[in-house]
XYZ file of C-alpha atoms in Angstrom:
575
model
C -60.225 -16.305 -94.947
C -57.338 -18.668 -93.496
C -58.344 -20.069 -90.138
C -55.229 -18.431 -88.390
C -55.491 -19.709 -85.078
C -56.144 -23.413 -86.013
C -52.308 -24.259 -85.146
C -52.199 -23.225 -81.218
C -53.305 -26.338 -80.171
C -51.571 -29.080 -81.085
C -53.575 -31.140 -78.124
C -57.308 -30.950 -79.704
C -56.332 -31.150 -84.090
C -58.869 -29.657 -85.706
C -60.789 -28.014 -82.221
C -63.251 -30.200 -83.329
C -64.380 -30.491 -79.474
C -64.775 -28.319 -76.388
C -62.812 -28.964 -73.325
C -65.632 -29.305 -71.010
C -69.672 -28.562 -71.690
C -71.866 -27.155 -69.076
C -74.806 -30.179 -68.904
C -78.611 -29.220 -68.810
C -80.648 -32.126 -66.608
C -84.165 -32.856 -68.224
C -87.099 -31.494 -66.901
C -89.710 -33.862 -65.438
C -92.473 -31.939 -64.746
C -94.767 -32.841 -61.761
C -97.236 -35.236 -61.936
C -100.019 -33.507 -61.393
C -99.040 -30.993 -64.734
C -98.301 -33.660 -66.969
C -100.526 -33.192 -70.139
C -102.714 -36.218 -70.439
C -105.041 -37.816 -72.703
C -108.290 -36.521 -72.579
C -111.276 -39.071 -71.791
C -114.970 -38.803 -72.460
C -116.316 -37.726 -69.295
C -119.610 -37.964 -68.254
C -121.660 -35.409 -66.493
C -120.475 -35.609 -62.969
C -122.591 -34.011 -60.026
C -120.789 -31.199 -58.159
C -120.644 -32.112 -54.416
C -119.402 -28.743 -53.380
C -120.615 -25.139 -54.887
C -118.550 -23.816 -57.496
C -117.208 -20.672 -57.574
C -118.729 -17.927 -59.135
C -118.490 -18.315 -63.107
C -115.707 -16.476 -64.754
C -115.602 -15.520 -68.034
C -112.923 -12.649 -67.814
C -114.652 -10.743 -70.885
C -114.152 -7.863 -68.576
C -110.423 -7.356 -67.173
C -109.511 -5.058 -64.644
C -108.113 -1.811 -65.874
C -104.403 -2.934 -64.296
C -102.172 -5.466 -66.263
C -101.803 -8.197 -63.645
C -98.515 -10.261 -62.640
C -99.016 -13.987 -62.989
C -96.609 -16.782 -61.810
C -96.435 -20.006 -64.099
C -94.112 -22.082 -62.739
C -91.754 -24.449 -64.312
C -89.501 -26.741 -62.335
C -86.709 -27.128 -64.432
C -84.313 -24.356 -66.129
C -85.004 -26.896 -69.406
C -89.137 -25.998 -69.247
C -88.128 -22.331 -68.739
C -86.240 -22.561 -72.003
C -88.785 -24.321 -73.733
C -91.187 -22.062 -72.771
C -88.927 -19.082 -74.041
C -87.926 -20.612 -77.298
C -91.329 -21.226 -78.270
C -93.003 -17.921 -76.999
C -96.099 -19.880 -74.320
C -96.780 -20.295 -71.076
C -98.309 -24.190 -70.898
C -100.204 -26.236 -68.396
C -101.738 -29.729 -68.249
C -104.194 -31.356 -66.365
C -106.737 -31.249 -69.014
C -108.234 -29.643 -72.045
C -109.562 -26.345 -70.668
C -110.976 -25.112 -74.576
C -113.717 -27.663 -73.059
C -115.172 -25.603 -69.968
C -117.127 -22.315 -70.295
C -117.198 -21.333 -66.368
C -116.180 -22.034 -63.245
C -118.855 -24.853 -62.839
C -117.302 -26.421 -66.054
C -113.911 -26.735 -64.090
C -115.206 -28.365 -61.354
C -117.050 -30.998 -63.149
C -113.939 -31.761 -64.999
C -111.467 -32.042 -61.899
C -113.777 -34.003 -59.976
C -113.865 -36.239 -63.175
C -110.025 -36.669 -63.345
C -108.373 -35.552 -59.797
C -110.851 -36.802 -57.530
C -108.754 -35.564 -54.505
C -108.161 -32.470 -55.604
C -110.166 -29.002 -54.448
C -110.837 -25.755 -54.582
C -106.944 -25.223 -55.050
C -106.120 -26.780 -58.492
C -109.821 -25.281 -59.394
C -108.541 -21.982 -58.571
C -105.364 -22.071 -60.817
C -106.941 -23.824 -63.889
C -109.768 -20.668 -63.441
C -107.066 -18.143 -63.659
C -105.048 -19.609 -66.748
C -108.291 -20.262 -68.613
C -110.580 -17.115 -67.736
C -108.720 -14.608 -65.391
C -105.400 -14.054 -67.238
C -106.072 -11.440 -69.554
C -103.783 -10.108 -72.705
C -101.024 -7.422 -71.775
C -100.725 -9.038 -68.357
C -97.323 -10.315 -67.375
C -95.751 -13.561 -66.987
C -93.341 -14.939 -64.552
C -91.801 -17.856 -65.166
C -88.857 -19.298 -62.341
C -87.106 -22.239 -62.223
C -85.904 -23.622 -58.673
C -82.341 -24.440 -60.139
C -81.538 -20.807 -61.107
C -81.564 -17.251 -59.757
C -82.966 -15.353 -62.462
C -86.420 -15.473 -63.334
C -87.730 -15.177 -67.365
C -90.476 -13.019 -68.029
C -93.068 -11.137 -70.738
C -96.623 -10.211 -71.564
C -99.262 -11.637 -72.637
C -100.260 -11.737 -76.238
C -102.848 -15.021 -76.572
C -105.853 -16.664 -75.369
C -106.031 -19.880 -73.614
C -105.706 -22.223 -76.749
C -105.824 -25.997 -76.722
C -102.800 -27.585 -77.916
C -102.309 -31.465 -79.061
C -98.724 -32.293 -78.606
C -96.613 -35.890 -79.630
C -98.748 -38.675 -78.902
C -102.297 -36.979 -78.806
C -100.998 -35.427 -75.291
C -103.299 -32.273 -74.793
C -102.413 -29.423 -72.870
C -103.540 -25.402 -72.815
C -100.953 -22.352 -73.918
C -101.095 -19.326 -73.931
C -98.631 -17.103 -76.412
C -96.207 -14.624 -74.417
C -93.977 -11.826 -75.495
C -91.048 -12.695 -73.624
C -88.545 -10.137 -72.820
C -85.114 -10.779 -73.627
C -83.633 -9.060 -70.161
C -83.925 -11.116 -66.768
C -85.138 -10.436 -63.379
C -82.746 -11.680 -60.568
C -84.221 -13.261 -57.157
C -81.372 -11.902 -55.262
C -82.796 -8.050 -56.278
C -86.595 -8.851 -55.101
C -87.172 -8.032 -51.782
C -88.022 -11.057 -49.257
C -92.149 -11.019 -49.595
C -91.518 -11.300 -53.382
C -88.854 -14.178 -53.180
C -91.124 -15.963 -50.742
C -93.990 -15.834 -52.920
C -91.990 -17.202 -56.405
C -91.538 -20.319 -54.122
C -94.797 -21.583 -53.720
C -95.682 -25.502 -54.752
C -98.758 -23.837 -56.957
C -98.644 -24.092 -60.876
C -100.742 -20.398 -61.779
C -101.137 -17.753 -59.492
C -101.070 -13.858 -59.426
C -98.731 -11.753 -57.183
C -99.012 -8.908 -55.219
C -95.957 -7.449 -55.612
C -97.216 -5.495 -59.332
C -95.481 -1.936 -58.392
C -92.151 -3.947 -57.349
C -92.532 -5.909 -60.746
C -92.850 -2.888 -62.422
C -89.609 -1.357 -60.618
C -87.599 -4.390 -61.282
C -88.744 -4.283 -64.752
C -87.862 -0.780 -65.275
C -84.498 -1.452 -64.128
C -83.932 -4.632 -65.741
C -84.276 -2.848 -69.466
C -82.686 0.745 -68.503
C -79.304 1.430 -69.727
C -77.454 -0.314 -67.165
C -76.069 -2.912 -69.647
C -74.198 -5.146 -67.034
C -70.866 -4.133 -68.263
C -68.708 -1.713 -66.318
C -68.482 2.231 -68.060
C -65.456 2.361 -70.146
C -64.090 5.299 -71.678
C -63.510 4.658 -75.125
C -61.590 7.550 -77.301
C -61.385 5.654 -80.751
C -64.029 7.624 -82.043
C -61.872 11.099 -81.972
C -59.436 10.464 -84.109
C -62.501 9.110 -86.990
C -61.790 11.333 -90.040
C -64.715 13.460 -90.543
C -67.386 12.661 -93.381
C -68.804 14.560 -96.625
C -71.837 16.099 -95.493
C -73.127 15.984 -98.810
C -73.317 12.553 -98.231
C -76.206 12.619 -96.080
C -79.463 11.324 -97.405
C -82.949 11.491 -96.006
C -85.918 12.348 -97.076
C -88.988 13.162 -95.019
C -92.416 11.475 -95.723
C -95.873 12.031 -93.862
C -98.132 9.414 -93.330
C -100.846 8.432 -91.309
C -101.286 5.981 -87.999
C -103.658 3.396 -90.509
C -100.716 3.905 -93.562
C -98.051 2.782 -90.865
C -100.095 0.297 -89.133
C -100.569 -1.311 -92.589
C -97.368 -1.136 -93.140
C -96.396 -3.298 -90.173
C -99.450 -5.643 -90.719
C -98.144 -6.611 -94.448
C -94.290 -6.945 -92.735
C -92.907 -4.340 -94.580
C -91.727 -2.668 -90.896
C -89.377 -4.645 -89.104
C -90.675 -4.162 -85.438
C -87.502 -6.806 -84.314
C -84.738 -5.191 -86.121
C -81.377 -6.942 -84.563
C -79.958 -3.708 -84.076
C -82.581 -1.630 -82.012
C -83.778 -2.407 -78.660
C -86.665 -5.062 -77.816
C -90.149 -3.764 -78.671
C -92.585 -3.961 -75.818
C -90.351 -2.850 -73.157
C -92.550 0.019 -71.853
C -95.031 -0.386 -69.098
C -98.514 0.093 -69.317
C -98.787 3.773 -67.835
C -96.342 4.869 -70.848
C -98.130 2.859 -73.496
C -101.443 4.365 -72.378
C -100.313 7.829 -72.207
C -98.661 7.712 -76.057
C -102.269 6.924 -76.887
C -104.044 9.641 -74.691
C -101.272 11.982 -76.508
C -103.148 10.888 -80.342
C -106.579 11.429 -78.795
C -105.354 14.494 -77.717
C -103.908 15.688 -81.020
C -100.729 16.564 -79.617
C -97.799 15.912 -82.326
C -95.431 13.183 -81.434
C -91.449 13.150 -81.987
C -90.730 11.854 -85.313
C -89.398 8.885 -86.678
C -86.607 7.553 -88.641
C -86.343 4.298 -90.651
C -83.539 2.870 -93.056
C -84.490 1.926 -96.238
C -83.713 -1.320 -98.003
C -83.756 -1.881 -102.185
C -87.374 -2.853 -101.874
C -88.443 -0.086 -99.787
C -88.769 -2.030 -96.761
C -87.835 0.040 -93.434
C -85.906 -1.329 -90.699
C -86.854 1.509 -87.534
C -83.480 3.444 -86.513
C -85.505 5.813 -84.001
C -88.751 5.248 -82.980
C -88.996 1.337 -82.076
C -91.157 1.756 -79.048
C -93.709 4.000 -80.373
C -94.235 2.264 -83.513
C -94.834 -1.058 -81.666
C -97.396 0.615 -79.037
C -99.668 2.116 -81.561
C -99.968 -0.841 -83.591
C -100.273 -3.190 -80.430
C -103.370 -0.594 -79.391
C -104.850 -0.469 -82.772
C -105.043 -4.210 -82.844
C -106.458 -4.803 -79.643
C -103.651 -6.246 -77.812
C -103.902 -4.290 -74.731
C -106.058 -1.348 -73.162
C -105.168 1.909 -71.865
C -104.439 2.319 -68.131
C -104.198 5.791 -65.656
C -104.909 7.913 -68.367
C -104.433 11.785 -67.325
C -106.963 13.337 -69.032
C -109.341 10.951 -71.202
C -110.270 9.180 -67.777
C -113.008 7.848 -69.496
C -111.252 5.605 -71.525
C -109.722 3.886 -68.772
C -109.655 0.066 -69.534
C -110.992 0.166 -72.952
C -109.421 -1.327 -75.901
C -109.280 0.258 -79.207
C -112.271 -1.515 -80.244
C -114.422 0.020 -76.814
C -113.508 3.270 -78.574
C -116.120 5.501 -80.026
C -115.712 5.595 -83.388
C -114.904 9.180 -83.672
C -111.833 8.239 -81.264
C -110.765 5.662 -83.729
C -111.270 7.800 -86.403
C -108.508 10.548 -84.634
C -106.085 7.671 -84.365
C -105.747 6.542 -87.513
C -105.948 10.041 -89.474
C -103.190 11.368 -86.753
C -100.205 12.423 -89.369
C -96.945 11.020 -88.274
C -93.827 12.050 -89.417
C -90.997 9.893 -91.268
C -87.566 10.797 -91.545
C -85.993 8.060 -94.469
C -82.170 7.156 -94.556
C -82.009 6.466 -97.933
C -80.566 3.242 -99.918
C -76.833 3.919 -100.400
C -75.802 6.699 -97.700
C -72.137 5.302 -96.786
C -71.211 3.586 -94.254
C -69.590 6.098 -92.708
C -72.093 8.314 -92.750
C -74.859 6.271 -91.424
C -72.828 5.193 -88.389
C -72.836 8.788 -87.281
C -76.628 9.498 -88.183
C -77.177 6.346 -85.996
C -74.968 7.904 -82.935
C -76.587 11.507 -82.969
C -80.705 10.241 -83.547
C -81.954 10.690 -79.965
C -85.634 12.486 -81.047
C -88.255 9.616 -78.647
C -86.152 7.780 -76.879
C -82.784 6.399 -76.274
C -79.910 7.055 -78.740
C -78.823 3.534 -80.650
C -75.634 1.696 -78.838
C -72.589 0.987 -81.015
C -73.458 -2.885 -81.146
C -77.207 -1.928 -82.256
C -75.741 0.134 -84.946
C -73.115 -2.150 -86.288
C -76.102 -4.531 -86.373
C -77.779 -2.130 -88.637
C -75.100 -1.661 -90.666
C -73.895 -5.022 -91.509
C -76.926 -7.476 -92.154
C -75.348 -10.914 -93.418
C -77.731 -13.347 -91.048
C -74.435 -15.599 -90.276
C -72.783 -13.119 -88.322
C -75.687 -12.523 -86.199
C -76.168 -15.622 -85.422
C -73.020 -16.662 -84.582
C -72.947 -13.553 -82.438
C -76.599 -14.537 -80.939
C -75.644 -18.718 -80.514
C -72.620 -17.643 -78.419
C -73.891 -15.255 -76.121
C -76.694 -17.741 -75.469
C -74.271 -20.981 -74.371
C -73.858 -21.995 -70.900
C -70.526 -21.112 -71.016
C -71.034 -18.003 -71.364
C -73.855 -17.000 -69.108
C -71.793 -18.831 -66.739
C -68.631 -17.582 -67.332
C -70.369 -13.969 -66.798
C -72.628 -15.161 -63.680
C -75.434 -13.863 -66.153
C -74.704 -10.437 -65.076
C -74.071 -9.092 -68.588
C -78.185 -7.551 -69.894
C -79.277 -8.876 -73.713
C -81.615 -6.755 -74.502
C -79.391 -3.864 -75.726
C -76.949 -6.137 -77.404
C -74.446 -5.553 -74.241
C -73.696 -9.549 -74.360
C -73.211 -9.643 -78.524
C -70.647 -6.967 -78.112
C -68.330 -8.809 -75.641
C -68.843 -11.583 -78.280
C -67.581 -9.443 -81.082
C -64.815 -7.925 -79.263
C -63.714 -11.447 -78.242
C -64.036 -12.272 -82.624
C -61.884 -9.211 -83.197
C -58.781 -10.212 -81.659
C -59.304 -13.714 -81.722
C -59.900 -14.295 -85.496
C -57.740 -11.700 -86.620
C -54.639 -11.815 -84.139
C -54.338 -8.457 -82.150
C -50.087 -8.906 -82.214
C -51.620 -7.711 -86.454
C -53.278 -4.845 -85.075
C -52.764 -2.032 -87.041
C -53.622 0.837 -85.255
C -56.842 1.146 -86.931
C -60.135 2.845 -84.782
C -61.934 -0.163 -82.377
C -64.964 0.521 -84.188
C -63.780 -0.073 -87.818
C -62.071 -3.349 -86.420
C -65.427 -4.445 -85.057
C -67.088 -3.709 -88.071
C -64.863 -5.357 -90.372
C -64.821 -8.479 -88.108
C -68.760 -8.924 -88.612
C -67.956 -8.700 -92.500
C -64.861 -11.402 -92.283
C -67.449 -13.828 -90.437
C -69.735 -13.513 -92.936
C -66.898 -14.980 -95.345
C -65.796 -17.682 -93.501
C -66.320 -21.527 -93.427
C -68.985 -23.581 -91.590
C -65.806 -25.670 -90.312
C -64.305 -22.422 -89.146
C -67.196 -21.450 -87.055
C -67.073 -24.349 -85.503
C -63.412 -24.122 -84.283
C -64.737 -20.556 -83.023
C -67.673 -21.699 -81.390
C -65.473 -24.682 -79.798
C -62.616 -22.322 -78.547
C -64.656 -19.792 -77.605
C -66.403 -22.342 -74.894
C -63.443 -23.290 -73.975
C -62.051 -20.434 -73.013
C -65.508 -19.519 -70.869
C -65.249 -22.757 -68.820
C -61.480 -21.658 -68.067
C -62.272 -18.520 -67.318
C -64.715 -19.968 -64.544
C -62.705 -22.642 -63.071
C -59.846 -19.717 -62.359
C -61.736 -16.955 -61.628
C -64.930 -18.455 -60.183
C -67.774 -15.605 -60.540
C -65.278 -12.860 -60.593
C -64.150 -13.201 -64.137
C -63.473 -10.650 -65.981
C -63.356 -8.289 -63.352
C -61.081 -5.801 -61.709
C -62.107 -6.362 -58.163
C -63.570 -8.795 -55.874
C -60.978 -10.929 -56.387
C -58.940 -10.153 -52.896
C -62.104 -9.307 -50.678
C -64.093 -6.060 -51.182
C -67.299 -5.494 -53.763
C -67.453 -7.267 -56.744
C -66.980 -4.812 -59.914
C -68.997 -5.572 -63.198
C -67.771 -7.392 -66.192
C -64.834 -5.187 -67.972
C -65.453 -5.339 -71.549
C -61.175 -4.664 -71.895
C -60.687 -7.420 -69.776
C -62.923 -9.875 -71.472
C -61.415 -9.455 -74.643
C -57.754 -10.090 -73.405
C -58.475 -12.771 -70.862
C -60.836 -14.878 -73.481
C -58.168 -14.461 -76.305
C -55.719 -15.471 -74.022
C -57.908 -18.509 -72.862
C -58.918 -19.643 -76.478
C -55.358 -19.640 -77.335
C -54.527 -22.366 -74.618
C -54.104 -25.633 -75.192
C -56.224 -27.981 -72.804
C -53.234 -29.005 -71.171
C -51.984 -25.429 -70.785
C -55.851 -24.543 -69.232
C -55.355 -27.253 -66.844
C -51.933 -25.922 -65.663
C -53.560 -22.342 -64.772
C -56.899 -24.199 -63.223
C -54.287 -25.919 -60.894
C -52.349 -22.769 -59.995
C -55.216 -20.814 -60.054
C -54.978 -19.234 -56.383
C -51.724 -17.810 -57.901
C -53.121 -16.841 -61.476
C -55.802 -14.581 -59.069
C -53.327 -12.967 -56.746
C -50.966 -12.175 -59.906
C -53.573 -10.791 -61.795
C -55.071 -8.686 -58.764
C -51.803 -7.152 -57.946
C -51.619 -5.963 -61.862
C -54.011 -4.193 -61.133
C -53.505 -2.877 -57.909
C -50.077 -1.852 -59.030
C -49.582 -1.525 -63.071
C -50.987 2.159 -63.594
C -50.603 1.786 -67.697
C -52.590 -1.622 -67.499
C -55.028 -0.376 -64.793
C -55.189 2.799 -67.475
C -55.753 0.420 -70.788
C -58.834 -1.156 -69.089
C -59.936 1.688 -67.609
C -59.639 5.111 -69.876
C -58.834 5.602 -73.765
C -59.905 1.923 -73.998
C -60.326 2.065 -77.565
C -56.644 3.202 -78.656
C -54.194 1.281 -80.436
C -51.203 1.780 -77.497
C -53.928 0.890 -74.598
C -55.245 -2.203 -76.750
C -51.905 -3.753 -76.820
C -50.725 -2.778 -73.798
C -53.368 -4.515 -71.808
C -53.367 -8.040 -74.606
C -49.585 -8.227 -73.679
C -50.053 -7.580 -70.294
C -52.613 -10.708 -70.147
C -50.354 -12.397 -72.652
C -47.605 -12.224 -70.387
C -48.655 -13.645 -67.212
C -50.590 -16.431 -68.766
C -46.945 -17.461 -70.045
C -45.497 -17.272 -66.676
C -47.608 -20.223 -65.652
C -47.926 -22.210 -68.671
């Protein structure tokens, strides 16, 4: 595949660099969380009592909210990348109670009390698996969070530095200060390292809303799909197997599930009331909705419908959480799978589920469709999920996953635009479309097939040639912000008013346009960039066609070019 849009900038050669990178300042944790090198320590008398010994062998029925602060967006990232929560002071695998802890901060923090006590108690004893985890930064608005899936567990870093982690589940969506109400803000901004929150049935609303469908991305009204040729039905093949909750829990245990499938949405994302009452529902013999997988040539499944459920009975049958307000097996309230009697157990994993198989070799066509009408337990598959099924070459994906996770980007978008359902992979894609393959070459062909066959061409092309991508593609981000400040990419806000959300239409046509600019040519719009706004706003205000190719039909050929042109245009009036 020729790199076709090499040539447009005769400034840069090759693209080899981007015009301007978004810079990440080190973290430098405080001093009194650095991970240190642990002496032998004698026995030290205890001037004061110690607290009550903890041993948190018995957590409370409730998942908790914890706070683990990091004071840099750099720790927050580190902490995310490598799926812990970590603190320092000293090794905490050491001390079996509360008495333990204060022998060993009167040891090494002389002036320290009851307060650092406190917080090393919680992270070692109190915080309990399937409890959540904040984790803010002061430098940014949105706060990174997940469950927890580990035990306090020493860890020896570079240099013999020893410090205690605990393994989290974090979730790919983000909670943002701004929508917390003022108690819950004011408590994310305390100087203390480990601490619980109040605020759990706020949490639990934020969370909800965080992962629903609201994707970050204004509703668009796409028509491409009705003009799709209908397929053979005699195409279609599934097969239906039964097996039971120990035969699929195997399964999963000797990876031959995918519980992360690229395409579906984020396992774990329901709360603890609908985890517990999927379980209560097995105790209670009542049939759940079945589920359907994809198969692969060595009859390994990737889950189309049925993520959610899969994930929460094997989660409960491994005794990574209890159940919680159950409706009718009160009794079990609190207990893991293991606190079970055994004739409980024995229900659970002789329940017969249900498994609806899209077999090896259904076309394309035809699986794109099963994909769009599955809706049996939860939430019908997104056409980015299902392209994601469809197409599984691993450079593609990552491309598309490296790009939505640059500065530039989450910038660019004011990190309005929601991960977890592939909303921010999409706008990547559609930006590939009509970047790599020219849209003046369009040829009238549905927006679905084009995005498809753009995750196949990537797959093709050079390591050089994703770099000139990745390069142009920042490029174009950073100019998007320095002209549009945090209204980029959408239709209002612009000239006073409420701020609409990121237009997928007009991200595709204003970062094409961008990534086609030389630096020079970016610098000329940056400049005249009061003008570029109130041009742009007044297309909008006034151009019915282009205000109706970002707007309705989105997905035709006429309303595709009609609103690249547009764009097209009035970047050439100013360059």
């Amino acid at each position: 595949m020729s790199c076709q849009w090499q040539e447009t900038d005769s400034s840069c050669g090759s693209c080899a660099t981007v015009a301007r990178s978004h810079r990440v300042d080190p973290y430098t944790p405080p001093s009194d969380q650095l991970a240190i090198r642990v002496p032998e320590v004698q026995s030290l008398p205890v001037s004061s009592p110690p607290e009550p010994a903890t041993s948190g062998s018995e957590p409370s029925a409730s998942p908790r909210v914890w706070v683990v602060r990091a004071d840099g967006h750099r720790k927050v990232e580190l902490f995310v990348g490598g799926g812990y929560v970590e603190i320092g002071w000293f090794d905490l695998s050491t001390v079996t109670d509360s008495a333990g802890i204060w022998q060993q901060v009167r040891a090494h923090y002389p002036n320290e009390g009851s307060g650092l006590v406190g917080q090393l108690r919680a992270f070692r004893f109190e915080m309990a698996e399937d409890d959540y985890v904040i984790s803010p930064s002061r430098d940014r608005g949105s706060l990174r969070y997940g469950h927890v899936v580990g035990k306090c567990e020493r860890y020896v870093g570079d240099e013999g530095l020893v410090s205690n982690r605990r393994a989290i589940e974090w979730r790919e969506s983000v909670l943002r200060r701004s929508d917390l109400s003022r108690p819950f803000r004011s408590t994310l901004n305390s100087d203390r390292i480990v601490y619980s929150v109040k605020h759990v049935a706020e949490f639990f609303d934020q969370l909800e809303a965080a992962e629903s469908d609201d994707d970050g991305l204004e509703k668009e009204q796409d028509d491409s799909a009705a003009t799709e040729a209908p397929f053979d039905p005699a195409k279609i093949r599934i097969r239906t197997v039964t097996l039971v909750v120990a035969q699929l829990v195997s399964r999963v245990d000797h990876n031959e599930i995918d519980l992360n499938p690229d395409f579906q949405r984020r396992p774990g994302i329901w709360g603890p009331k609908r985890k517990s009452r999927l379980i209560e529902s097995l105790l209670l013999r009542i049939p759940i909705p079945v589920f359907y997988v994809a198969e692969s040539a060595d009859d390994y499944w990737a889950i189309v419908d049925g993520l959610q459920r899969i994930h929460t009975i094997h989660r409960f049958v491994t005794n990574k959480y209890r159940l919680t307000t159950l409706e009718y097996r009160t009794e079990f309230d609190g207990y893991y799978h293991r606190d079970l009697p055994r004739a409980m157990q024995r229900r659970i994993s002789e329940t017969q589920l249900h498994i609806n198989i899209i077999e090896l070799g259904t076309p394309e066509e035809v699986m794109f469709n099963i994909f769009h009408r599955i809706n049996t337990g939860g939430k019908p598959l997104n056409g980015q999920e299902i392209r994601h099924a469809l197409h599984r070459g691993p450079t593609c994906r990552k491309l598309l996953k490296t790009l939505a996770a640059t500065d530039e980007f989450l910038t660019a978008t004011d990190y309005s635009v929601k991960p977890d359902r592939m909303a921010d992979q999409e706008c990547i894609l559609r930006f590939l479309a009509f970047f790599v393959d020219p849209w003046e070459k369009y040829d009238g062909e549905s927006l679905d097939r084009r995005l498809g066959q753009t995750m196949k061409d990537i797959n093709t092309m050079s390591t050089e040639e994703h770099e000139i991508v990745k390069d142009r593609f920042r490029r174009s981000m950073v100019a998007a912000r320095d002209i549009f400040g945090e209204h980029a990419f959408r239709k209002t806000g612009l000239t006073g008013g409420p701020r609409s959300p990121v237009s997928r239409p007009l991200f595709e046509a204003w970062s094409v346009a961008l990534a086609r600019c030389s630096a020079s040519e970016v610098a000329t719009l940056v400049q005249n960039r009061s003008e570029v706004r109130e041009r742009f706003a007044r297309l909008v205000r006034e151009d019915t066609e282009f205000e109706k190719a970002i707007s309705t039909a989105t997905g035709t050929p006429r309303n595709i070019r009609k609103r690249f042109q547009t764009i097209h245009d009035l970047v050439k009036e100013f360059i």
